[in-house]
XYZ file of C-alpha atoms in Angstrom:
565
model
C -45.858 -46.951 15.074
C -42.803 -44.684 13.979
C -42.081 -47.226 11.436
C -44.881 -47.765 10.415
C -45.584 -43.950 9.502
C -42.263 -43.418 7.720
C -43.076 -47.018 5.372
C -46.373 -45.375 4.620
C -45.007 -41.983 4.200
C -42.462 -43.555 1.426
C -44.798 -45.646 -0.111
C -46.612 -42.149 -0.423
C -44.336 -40.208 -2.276
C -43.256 -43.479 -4.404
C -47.098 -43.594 -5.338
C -46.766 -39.836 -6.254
C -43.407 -40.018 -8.123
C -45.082 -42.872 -9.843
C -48.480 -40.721 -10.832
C -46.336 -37.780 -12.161
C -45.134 -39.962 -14.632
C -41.397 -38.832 -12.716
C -40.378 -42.380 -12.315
C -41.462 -46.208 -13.671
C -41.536 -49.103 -11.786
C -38.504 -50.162 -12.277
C -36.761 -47.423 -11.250
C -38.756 -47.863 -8.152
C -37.303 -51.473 -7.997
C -33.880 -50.233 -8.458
C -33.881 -48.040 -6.207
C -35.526 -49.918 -3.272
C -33.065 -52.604 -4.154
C -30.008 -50.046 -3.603
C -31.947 -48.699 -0.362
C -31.916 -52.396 0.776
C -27.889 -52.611 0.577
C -26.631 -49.099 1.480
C -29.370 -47.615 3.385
C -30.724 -44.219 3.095
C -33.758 -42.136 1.695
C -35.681 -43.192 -1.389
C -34.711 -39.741 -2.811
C -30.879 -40.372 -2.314
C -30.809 -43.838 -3.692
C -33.507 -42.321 -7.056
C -30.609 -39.657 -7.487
C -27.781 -42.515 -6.857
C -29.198 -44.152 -10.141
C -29.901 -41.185 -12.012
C -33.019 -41.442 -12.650
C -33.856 -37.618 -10.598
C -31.281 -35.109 -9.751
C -31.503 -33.693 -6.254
C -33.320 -30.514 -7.209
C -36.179 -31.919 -8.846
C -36.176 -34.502 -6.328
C -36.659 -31.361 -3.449
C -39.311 -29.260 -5.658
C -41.331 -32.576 -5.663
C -41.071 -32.802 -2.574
C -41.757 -29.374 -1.487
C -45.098 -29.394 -4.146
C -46.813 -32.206 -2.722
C -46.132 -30.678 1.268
C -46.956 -27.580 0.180
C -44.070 -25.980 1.471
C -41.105 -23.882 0.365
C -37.963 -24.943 -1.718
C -34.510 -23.728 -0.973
C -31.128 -23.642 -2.610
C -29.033 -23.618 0.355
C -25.739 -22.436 -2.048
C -28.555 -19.224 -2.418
C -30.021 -18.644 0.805
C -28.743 -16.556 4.104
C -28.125 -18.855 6.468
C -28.326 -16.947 10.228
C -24.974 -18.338 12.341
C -26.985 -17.837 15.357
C -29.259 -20.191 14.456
C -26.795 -22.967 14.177
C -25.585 -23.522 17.335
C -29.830 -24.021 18.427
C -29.818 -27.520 17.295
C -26.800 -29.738 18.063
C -24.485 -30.976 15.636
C -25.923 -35.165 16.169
C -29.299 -33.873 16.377
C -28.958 -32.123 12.680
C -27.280 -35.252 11.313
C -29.243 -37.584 12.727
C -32.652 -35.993 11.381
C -30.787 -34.381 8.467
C -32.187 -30.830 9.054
C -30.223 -27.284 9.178
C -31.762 -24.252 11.115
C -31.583 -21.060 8.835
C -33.295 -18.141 10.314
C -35.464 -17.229 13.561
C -38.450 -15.142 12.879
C -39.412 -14.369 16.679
C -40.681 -17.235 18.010
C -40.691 -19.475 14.593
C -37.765 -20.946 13.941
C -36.968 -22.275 9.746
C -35.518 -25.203 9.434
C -34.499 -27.039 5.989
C -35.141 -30.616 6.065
C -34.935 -33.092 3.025
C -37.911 -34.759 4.611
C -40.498 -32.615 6.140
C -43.206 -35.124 6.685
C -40.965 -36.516 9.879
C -42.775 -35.126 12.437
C -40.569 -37.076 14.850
C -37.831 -34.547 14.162
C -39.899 -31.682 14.325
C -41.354 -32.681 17.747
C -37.709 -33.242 18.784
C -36.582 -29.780 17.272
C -39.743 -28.132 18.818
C -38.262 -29.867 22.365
C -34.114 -29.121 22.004
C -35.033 -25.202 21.185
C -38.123 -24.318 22.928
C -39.638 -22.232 19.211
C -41.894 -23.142 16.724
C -40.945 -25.096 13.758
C -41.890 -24.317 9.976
C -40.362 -26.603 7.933
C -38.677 -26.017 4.304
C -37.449 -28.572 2.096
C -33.810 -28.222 0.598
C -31.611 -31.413 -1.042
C -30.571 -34.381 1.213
C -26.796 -34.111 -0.244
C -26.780 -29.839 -0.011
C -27.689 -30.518 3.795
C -25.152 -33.089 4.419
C -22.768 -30.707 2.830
C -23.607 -27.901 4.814
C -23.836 -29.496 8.563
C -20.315 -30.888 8.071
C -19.450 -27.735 6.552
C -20.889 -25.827 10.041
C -20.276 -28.665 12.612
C -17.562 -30.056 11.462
C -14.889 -28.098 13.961
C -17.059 -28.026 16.843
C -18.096 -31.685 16.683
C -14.845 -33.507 15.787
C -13.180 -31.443 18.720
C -16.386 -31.793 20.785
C -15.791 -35.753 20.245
C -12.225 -35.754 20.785
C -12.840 -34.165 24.330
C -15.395 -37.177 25.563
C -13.163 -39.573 24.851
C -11.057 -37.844 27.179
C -13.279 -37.255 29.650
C -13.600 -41.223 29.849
C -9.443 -41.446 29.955
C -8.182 -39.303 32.107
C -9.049 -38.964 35.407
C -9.006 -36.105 37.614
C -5.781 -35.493 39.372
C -4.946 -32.848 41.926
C -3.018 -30.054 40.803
C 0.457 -31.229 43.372
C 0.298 -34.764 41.225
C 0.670 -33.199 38.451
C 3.797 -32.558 37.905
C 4.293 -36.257 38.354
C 2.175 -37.066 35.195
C 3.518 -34.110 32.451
C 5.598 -37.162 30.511
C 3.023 -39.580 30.500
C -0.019 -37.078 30.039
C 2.302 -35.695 27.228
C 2.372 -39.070 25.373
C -1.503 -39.867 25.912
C -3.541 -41.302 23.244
C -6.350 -39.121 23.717
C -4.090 -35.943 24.517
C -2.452 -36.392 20.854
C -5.319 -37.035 19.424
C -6.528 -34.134 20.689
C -3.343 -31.773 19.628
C -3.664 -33.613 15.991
C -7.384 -32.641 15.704
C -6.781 -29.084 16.371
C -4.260 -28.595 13.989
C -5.841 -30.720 11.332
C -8.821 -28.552 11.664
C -6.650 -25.256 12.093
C -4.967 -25.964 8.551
C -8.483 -27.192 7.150
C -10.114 -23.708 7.588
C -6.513 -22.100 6.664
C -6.029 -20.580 10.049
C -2.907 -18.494 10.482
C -2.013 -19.494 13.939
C -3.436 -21.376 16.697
C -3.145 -19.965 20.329
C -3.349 -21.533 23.407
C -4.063 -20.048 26.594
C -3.592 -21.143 30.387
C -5.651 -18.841 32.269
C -6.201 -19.574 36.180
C -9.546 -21.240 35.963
C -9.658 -22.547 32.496
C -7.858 -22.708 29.161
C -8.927 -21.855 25.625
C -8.013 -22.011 22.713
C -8.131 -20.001 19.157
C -7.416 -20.076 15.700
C -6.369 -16.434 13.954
C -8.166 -16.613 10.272
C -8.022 -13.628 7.954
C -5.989 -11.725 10.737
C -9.291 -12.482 13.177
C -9.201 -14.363 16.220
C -11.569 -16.456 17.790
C -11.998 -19.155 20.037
C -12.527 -23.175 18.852
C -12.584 -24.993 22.343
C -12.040 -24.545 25.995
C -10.158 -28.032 26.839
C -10.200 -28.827 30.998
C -7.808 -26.726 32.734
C -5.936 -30.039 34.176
C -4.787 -30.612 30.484
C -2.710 -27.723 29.963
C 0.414 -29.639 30.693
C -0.326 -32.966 29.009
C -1.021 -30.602 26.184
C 1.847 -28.173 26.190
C 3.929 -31.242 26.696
C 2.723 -33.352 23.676
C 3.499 -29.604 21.316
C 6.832 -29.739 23.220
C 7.309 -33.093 22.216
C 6.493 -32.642 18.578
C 8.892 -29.442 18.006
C 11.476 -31.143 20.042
C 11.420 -28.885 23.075
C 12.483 -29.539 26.245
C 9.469 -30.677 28.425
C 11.058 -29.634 31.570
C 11.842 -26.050 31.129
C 9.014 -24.323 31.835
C 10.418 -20.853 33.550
C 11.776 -19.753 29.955
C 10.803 -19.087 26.082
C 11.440 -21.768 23.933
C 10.945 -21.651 20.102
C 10.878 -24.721 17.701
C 9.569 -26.219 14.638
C 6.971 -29.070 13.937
C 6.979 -30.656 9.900
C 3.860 -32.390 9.129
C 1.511 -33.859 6.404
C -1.951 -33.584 6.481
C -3.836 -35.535 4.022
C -1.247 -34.464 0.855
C -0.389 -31.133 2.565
C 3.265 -30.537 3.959
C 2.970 -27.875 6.427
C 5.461 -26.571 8.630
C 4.252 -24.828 12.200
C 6.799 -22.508 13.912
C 5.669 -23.096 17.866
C 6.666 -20.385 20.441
C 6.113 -21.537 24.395
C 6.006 -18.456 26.711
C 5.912 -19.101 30.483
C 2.812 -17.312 32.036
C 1.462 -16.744 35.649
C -0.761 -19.563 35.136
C 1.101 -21.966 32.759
C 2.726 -21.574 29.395
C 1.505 -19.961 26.353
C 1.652 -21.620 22.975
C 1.310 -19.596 19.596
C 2.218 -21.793 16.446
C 2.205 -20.287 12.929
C 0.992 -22.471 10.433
C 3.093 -22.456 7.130
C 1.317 -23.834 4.772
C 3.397 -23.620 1.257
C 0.317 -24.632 -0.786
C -1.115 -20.999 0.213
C 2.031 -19.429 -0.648
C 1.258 -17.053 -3.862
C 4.311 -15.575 -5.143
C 3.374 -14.324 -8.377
C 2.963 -10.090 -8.263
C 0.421 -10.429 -10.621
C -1.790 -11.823 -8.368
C -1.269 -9.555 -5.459
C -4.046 -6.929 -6.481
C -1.125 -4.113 -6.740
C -2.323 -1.314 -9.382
C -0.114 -1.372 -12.736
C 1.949 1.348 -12.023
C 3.072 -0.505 -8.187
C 3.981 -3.602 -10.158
C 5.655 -1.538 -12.738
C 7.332 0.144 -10.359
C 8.791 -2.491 -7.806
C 9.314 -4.597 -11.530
C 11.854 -1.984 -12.783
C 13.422 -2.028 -8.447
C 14.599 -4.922 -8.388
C 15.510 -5.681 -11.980
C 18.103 -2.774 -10.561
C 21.585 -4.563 -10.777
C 22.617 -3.037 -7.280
C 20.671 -0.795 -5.114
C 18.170 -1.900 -2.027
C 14.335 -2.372 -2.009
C 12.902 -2.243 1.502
C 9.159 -3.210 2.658
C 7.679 -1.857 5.583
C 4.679 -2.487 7.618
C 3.643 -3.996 11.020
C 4.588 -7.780 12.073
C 1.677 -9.531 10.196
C 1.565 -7.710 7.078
C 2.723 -10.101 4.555
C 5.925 -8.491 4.235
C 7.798 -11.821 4.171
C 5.966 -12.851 1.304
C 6.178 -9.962 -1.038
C 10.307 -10.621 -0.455
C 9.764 -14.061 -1.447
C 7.733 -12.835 -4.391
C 10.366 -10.730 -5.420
C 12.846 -13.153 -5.437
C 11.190 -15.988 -7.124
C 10.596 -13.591 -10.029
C 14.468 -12.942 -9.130
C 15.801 -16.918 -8.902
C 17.628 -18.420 -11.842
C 20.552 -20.280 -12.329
C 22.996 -17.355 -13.435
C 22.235 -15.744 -9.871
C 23.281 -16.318 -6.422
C 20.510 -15.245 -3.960
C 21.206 -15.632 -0.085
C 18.732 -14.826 2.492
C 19.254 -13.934 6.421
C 15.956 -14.721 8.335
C 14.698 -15.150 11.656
C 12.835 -17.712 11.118
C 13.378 -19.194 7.974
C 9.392 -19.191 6.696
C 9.316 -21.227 3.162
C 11.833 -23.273 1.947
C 12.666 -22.049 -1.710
C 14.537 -24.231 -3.846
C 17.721 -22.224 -5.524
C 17.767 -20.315 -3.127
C 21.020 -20.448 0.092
C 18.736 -19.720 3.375
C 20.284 -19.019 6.309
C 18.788 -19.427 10.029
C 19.490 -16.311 12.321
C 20.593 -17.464 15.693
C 21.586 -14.570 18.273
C 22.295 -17.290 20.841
C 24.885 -18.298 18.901
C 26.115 -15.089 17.859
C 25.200 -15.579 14.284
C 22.828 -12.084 13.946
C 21.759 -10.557 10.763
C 25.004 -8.367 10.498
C 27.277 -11.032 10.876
C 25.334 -13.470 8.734
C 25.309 -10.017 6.051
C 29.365 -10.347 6.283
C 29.241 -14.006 5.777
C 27.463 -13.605 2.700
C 29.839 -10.495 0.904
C 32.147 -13.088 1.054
C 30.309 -15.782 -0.613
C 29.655 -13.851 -3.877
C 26.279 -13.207 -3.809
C 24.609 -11.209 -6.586
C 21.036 -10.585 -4.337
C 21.062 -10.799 -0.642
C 17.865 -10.465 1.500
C 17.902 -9.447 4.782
C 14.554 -10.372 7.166
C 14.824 -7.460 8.866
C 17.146 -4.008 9.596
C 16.804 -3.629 13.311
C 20.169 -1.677 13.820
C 23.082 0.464 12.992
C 25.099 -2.266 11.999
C 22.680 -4.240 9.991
C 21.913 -0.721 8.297
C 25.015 0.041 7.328
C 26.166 -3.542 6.044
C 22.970 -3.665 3.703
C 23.493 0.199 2.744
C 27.389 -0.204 2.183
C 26.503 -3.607 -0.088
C 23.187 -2.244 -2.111
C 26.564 0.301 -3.009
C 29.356 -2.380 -4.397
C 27.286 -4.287 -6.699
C 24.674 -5.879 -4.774
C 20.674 -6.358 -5.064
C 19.760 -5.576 -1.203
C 16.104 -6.804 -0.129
C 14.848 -6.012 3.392
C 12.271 -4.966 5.703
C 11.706 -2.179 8.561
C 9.035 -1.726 10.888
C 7.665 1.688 9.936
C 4.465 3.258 9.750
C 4.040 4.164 5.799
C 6.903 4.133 2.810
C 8.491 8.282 3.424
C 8.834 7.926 6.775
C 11.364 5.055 6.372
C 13.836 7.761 5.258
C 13.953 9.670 8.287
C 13.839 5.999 10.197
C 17.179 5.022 8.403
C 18.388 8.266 9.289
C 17.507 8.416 12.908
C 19.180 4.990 13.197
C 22.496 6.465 12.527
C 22.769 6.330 8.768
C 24.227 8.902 6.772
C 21.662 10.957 4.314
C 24.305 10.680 1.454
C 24.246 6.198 2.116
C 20.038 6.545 2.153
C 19.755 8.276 -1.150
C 22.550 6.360 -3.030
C 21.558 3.280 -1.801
C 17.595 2.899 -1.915
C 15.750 2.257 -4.740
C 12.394 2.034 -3.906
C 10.245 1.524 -0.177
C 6.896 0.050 -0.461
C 4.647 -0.268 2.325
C 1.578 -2.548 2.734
C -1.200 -3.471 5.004
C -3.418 -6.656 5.101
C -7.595 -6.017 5.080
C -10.251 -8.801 4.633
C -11.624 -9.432 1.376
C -15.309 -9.098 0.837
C -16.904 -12.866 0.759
C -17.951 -12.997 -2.900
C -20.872 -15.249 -2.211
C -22.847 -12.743 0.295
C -21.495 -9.087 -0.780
C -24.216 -6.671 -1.470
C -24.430 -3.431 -2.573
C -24.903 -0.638 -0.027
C -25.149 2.506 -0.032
C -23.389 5.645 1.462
C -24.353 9.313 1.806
C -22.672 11.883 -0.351
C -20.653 13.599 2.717
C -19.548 9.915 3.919
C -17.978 9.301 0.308
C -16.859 12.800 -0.062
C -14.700 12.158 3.283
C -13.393 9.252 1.878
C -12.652 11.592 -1.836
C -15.044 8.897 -3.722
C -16.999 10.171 -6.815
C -20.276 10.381 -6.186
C -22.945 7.757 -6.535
C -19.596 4.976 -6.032
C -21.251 2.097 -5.247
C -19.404 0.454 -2.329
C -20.579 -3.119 -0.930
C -20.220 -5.305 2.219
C -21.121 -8.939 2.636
C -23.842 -9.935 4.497
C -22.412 -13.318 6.550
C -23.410 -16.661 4.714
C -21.708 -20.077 5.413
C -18.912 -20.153 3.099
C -17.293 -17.047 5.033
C -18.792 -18.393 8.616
C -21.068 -15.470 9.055
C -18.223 -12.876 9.011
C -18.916 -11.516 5.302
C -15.400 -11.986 4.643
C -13.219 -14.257 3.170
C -9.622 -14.131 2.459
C -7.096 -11.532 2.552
C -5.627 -8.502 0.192
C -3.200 -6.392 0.524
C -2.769 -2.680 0.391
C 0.666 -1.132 -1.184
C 2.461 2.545 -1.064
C 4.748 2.332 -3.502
C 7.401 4.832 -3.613
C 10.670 5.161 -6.256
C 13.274 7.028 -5.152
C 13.443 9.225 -8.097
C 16.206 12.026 -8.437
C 14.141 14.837 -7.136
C 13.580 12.863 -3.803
C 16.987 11.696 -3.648
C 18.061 15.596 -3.559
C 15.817 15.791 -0.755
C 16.592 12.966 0.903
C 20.605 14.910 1.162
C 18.749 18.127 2.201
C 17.023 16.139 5.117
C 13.070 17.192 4.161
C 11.199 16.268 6.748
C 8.489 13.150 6.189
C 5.913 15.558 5.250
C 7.551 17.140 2.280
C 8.830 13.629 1.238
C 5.092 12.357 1.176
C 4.118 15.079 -0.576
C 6.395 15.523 -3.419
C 5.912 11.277 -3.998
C 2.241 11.714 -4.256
C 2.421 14.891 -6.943
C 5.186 12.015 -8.768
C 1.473 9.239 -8.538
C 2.523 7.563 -5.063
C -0.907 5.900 -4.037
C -1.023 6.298 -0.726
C -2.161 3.444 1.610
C -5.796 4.855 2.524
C -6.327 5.519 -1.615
C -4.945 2.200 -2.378
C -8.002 1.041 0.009
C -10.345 3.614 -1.557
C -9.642 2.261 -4.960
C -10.475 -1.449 -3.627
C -13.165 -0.792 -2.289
C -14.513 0.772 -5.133
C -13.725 -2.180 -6.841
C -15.645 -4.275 -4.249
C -12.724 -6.011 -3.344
C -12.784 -5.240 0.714
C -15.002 -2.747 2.738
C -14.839 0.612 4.346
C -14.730 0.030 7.723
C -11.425 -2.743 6.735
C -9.136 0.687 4.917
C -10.139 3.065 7.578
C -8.871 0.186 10.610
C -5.908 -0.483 8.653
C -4.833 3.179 7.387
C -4.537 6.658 8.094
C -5.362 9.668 5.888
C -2.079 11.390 4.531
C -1.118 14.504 6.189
């Protein structure tokens, strides 16, 4: 009976194609002949020969049911609503829930008439279904675009299921090396970071917690969580990581850190793993380094002209040091690496101290910080005065000593690059200073401080235009009637209504006026205030001015930044 129904519904719709002059016979031949070898709908193989594209295909279909058409690329697609009809179900009836109305839920289906899949629909969700019609390919493209994570890693965890068996928690200590080297326990550790680096996740964590075990990926500086794997697993899989960054498997009562190199498809990406014991297991955090994401061209970084003119002019400074600032997380790293790829030529020696080494940068001599060896980023800053460097970056100034190395060589000749952890660009001064280092070595030495902050970039394909209240933009010193916008959620961005990341930049020259009061020690406040009468955006107006410009939201600059005292 089903068969028969679905022969006579696609003899239907041939006979109607036919009548509206939309296709001849033998494109109906054709096209029943490719059917016959490759399977599929009548309206993928018609497209397949070219004789229809999709959309006229779908607004046929949608006139003779009677029903709505919809351009999936155009239409809000609720995220609830996904996760109401399971990833098989969708692809085996080729349908996509969009929105719930109440009790009504829409779902876009290439072939309406299949009342099979509405009954089964109606069954799996308990709601009323009104059908819409939308491409067969758009569909396709958007279930693996929305199922893709959870199913692959929701198949990956039947087949172990089936594998492994249950074993008590005294065995298994007894099992870590084999579990560690288990088909379906790599295959497992492989799919999650295939998937992580797909949706250009920034780390993956994994979590031992007493009755279970999650785990999440961090994308656009968000976390949230992609699978809870059995709670038996989390040595197999802590071993098979430990395994892969060539850790030892059998120290679990201290931190270990290593590396893992791999290709995914044509990617090379490197992942810096970090195991920390925990009262229920070990923690793993890896960092995915993926060079193919690394932008190191200024120009692209969103910085207003007179920041790039300004850090230009820095570091074109034969001697002298730059410093960034900014929490762990804020791209720091890479706006050094920007400034020394615009730096790296053949007539220069560049040497870098870093813990860890992040990119690989051909031309330039990188150099692995290793306390446990003794080689620290003051004696590695020694090494290098005596390997004549003409630029020397240093990952990070965390002391007296490392202070007064890079201070002492920014003043004999040498380009100094660094970074501090300090709330905004002035109050790096007094930092410097309260680490030990005399005001007369600060102002001779420093050039220019930026600092910078990372916020979410509206998603371009859902952002709207909304609309604030005078006194709400007046807080925020926006001319009135700015129109400011937010995006809505759609799939490209996952429902978040963001996509990507920008950065924000306070980028302050030490000019000659606060250089004198750098010697005077002025307190932050004065600093800050004589930069911004020189035109030293501050942080929260950098984020004013992009969100003015639509780039990122309101509620992203006033989480990331304070207002200027």
């Amino acid at each position: 009976m089903n068969s028969g129904s679905t022969t006579a519904n696609k003899d239907k719709i041939a006979g109607q194609l036919l009548e509206a002059g939309l296709i001849d016979e033998e494109n109906l031949a054709k096209s029943r002949e490719l059917q016959r070898k490759e399977g599929g709908s009548l309206g993928q193989a018609l497209v397949k020969i070219g004789v229809l594209d999709e959309t006229t295909f779908a607004e046929f279909v949608g006139k003779i049911s009677n029903l709505p058409v919809l351009s999936l690329d155009k239409t809000d697609i609720e995220m609830e609503c996904i996760d109401m009809i399971p990833g098989d179900v969708a692809r085996k009836f080729q349908v996509l829930p969009i929105a719930r109305a109440g009790r009504v839920l829409t779902v876009a289906m290439a072939n309406p008439s299949n009342i099979f899949a509405i009954d089964d629909i109606k069954f799996i969700t308990g709601l009323d279904v009104q059908p819409a019609v939308a491409g067969e390919m758009a569909i396709k493209r958007f279930i693996d675009k929305f199922y893709a994570t959870t199913d692959s890693l929701a198949s990956i965890m039947e087949g172990i299921e089936d594998d492994i068996e249950l074993v008590e928690d005294q065995d298994e200590e007894d099992i870590t090396g084999q579990e560690g080297q288990n088909a379906p326990v790599v295959k497992l550790v492989n799919t999650l970071l295939a998937e992580a680096v797909k949706i250009g996740a920034s780390d993956i964590h994994i979590e031992p917690y007493e009755r279970n075990m999650r785990v999440r990926y961090r994308v656009d500086g968000i976390l949230s969580e992609v699978m809870e794997p059995p709670i038996r697993l989390k040595n197999a899989i802590t071993s098979r990581i430990k395994i892969m960054a060539e850790l030892d498997i059998a120290e679990r009562r201290i931190p270990q850190d290593g590396r893992i190199k791999l290709k995914i498809g044509a990617k090379k990406v490197d992942l810096r793993v970090s195991v920390l014991p925990c009262i229920f297991g070990e923690k793993v955090v890896m960092r995915i380094l993926d060079k193919s994401n690394l932008n190191l061209d200024l120009a692209d970084f969103g910085m207003e002209r007179k920041a790039i003119d300004d850090i230009t002019d820095a570091i074109a400074s034969p001697f002298g040091m730059v410093l960034v600032t900014g929490p762990t997380g804020s791209g720091k790293t890479t706006t050094l690496y920007s400034c020394l790829a615009k730096l790296n030529n053949s007539e220069r020696n560049i040497m870098t101290a870093e813990d860890p080494v992040e990119y690989n940068i051909d031309g330039i001599n990188q150099v692995q910080v290793r306390d446990a060896v003794g080689l620290t980023f003051a004696t590695a800053l020694k090494a290098f005065l005596r390997q004549d460097p003409n630029i020397v970056m240093v990952g990070e100034i965390r002391d007296l000593e490392t202070g007064g190395i890079a201070t002492k060589a920014a003043l004999t000749g040498h380009l100094v690059l660094s970074t501090l952890h300090t709330n905004d660009a002035p109050s790096t001064i007094n930092r410097m200073i309260d680490m030990g280092i005399e005001p007369f070595l600060v102002a001779s030495s420093t050039v220019l401080i930026m600092a910078q902050r990372l916020v979410r970039r509206t998603c371009k394909n859902c952002k709207e235009e909304i609309k604030l209240s005078e006194e709400a933009l007046k807080d925020l010193r926006m001319e009135p009637g700015t129109s400011v916008f937010k995006g809505k959620g759609c799939d490209q961005c996952h429902g978040t209504g963001y996509s990507g990341r920008q950065g924000l930049y306070e980028v302050m020259p030490i000019t000659p006026e606060i250089r004198e009061m750098i010697l005077d020690r002025a307190s932050t406040t004065e600093i800050r205030k004589l930069a911004i009468k020189q035109g030293m955006l501050t942080l929260r107006e950098d984020g004013i001015i992009k969100v003015a410009k639509g780039v990122t939201t309101v509620e992203e600059v006033l989480r990331e930044t304070a207002v200027a005292e």
